[in-house]
Coordinates of N, CA and C in Angstrom, one line a residue:
X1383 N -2.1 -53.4 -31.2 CA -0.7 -53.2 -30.9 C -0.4 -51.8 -30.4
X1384 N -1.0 -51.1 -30.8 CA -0.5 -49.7 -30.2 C -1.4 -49.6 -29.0
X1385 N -2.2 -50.1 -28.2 CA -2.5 -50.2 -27.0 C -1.0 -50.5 -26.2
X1386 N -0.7 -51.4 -26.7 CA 0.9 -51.6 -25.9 C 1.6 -50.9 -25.4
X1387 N 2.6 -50.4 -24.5 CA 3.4 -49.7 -24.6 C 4.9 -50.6 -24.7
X1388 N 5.9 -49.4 -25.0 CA 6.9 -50.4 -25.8 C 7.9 -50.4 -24.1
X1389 N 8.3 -51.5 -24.0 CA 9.3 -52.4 -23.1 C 9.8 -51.3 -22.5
X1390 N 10.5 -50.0 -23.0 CA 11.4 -49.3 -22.6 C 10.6 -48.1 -21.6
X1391 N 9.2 -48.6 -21.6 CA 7.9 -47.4 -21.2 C 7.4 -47.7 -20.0
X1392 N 7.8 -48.9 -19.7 CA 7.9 -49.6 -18.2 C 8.9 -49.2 -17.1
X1393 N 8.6 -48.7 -16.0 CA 9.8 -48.5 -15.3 C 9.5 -49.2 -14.2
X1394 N 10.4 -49.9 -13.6 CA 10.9 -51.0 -12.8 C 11.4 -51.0 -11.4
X1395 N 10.7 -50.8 -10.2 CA 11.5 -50.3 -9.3 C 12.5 -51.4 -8.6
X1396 N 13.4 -51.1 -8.2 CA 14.9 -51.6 -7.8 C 14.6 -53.0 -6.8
X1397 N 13.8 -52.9 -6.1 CA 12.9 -53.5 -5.4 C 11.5 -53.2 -3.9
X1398 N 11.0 -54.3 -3.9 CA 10.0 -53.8 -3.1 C 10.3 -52.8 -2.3
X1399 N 9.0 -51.7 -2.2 CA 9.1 -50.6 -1.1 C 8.7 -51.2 0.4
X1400 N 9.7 -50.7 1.1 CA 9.3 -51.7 2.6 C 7.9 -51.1 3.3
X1401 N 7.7 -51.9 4.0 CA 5.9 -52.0 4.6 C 6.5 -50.3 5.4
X1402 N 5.2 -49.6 5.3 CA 5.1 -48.2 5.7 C 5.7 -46.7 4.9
X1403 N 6.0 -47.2 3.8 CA 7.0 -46.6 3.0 C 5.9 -46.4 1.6
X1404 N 5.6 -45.3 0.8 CA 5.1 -45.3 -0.4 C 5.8 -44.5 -1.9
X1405 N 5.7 -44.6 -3.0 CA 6.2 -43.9 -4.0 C 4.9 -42.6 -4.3
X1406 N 5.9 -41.3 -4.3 CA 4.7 -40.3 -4.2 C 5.1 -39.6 -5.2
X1407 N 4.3 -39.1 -5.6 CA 4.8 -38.4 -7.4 C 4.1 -37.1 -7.0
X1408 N 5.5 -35.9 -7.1 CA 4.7 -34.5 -6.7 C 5.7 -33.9 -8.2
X1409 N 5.0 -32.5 -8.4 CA 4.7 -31.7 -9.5 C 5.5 -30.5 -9.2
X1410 N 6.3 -29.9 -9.6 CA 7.1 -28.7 -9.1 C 6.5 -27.6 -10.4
X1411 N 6.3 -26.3 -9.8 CA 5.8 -25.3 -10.2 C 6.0 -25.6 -12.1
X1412 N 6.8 -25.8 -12.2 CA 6.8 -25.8 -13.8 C 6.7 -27.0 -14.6
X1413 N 5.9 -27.8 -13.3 CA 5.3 -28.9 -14.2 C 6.2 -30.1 -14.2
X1414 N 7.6 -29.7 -13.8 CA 8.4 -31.6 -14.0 C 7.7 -32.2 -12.5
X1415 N 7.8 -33.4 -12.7 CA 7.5 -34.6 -12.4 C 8.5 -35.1 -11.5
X1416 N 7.9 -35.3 -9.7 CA 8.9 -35.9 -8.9 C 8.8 -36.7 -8.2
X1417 N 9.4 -38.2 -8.1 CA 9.0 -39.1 -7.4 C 9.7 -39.4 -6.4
X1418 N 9.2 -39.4 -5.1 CA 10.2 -39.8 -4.0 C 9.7 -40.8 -3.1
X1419 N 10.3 -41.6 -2.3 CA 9.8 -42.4 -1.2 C 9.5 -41.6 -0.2
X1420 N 7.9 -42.1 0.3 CA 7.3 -40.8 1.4 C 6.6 -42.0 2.6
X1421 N 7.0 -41.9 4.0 CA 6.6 -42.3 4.9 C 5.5 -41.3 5.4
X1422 N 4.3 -41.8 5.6 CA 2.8 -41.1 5.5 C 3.0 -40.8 6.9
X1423 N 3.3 -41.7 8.3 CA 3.2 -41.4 9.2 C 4.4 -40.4 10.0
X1424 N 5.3 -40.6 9.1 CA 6.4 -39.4 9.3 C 6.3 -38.0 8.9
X1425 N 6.4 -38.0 7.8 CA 6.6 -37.4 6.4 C 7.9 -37.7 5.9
X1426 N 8.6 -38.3 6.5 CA 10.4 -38.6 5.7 C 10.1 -38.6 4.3
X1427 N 11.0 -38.1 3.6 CA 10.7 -38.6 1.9 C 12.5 -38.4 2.0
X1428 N 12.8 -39.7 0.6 CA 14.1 -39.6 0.0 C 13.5 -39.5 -1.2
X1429 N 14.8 -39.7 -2.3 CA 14.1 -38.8 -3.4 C 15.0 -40.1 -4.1
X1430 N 16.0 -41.4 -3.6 CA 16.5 -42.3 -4.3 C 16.1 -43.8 -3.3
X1431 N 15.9 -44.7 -4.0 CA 15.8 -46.1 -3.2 C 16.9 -46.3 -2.2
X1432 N 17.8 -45.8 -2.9 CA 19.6 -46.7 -2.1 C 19.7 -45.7 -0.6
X1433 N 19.1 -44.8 -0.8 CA 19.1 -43.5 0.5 C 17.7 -44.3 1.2
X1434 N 16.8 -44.6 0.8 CA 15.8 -44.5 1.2 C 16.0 -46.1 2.0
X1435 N 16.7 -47.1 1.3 CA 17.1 -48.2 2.1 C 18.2 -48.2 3.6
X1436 N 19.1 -47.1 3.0 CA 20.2 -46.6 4.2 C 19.4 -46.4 5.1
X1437 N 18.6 -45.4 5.4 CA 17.4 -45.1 5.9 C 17.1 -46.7 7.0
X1438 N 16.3 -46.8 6.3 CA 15.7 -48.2 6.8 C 16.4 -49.2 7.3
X1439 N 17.5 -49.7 7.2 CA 18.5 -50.5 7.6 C 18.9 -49.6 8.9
X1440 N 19.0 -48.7 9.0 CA 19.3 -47.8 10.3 C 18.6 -47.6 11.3
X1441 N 17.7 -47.2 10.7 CA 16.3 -46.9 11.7 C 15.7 -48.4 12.4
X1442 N 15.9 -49.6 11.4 CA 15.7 -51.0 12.4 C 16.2 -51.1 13.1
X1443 N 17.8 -51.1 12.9 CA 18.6 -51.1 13.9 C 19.3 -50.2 15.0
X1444 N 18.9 -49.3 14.8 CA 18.6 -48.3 16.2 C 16.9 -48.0 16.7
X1445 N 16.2 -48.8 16.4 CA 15.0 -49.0 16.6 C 14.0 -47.5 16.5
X1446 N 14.0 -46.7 15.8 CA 13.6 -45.5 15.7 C 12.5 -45.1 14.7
X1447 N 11.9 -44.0 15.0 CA 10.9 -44.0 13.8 C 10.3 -44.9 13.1
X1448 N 9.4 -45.1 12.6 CA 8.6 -46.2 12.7 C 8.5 -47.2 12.8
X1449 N 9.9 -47.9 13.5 CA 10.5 -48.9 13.5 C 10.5 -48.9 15.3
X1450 N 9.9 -48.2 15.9 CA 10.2 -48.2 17.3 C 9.1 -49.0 17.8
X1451 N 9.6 -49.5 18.4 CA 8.5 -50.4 19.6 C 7.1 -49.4 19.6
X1452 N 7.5 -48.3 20.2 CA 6.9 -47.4 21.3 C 5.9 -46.1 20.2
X1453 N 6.3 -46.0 18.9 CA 5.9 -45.4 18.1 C 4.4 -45.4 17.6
X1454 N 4.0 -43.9 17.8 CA 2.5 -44.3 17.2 C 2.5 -43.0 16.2
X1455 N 1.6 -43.4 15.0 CA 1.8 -42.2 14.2 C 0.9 -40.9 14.6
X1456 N 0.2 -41.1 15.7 CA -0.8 -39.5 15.7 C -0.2 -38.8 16.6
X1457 N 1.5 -39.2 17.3 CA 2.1 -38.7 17.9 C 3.2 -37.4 16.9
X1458 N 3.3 -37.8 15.8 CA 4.1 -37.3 14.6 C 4.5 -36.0 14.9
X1459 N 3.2 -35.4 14.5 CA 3.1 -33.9 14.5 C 3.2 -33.1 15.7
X1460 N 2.3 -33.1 16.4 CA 1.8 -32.8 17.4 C 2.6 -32.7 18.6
X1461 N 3.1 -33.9 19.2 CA 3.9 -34.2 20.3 C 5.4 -33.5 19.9
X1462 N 5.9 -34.0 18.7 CA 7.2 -33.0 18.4 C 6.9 -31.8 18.6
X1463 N 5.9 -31.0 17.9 CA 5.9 -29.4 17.7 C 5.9 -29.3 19.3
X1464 N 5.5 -29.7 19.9 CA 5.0 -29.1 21.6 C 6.5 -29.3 22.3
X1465 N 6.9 -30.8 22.3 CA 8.1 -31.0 22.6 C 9.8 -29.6 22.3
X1466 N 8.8 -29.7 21.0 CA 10.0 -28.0 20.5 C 9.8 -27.1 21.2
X1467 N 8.7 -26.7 21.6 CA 8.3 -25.6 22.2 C 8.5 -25.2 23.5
X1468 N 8.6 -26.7 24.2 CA 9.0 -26.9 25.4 C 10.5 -26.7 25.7
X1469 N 10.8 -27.1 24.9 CA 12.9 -26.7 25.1 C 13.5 -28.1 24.8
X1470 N 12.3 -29.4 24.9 CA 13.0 -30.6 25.1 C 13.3 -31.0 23.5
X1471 N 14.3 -32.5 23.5 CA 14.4 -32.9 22.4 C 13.8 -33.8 22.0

């Protein structure tokens, strides 16, 4: 019985994280504990589901970010930073 943990030790997420989307648990200098929704091919992170859905419901329907037709992720970094550099947006 104490292998168990007790009901209240379970945490539940709100619901499924949508496809390209992950829960990322980072560590702030003094040790607390932070979980946020992190798109690996972006880097976007929200730090609540309900933001991180707003997100998503947006970005489908303005077709953007990893939701774009035309989107590839090894463009991410790379093509933006140059793009900035360039003047363009």
């Amino acid at each position: 019985m104490d292998d168990q943990k007790d009901i209240k030790d379970i945490k539940v997420l709100p619901s499924p994280i949508p496809e390209g989307w992950v829960l990322d648990t980072k560590f702030k200098e003094d040790g607390t504990e932070v979980k946020c929704y992190l798109c690996p091919a972006t880097e976007q992170q929200f730090y609540t589901y309900e933001d991180l859905m707003r997100y998503v419901r947006y970005a489908k329907a303005a077709k953007v970010s990893i939701f774009s037709p035309y989107f590839e992720a090894n463009m991410k970094q790379e093509g933006y930073k140059r793009l900035k550099k360039e003047g363009q947006s």
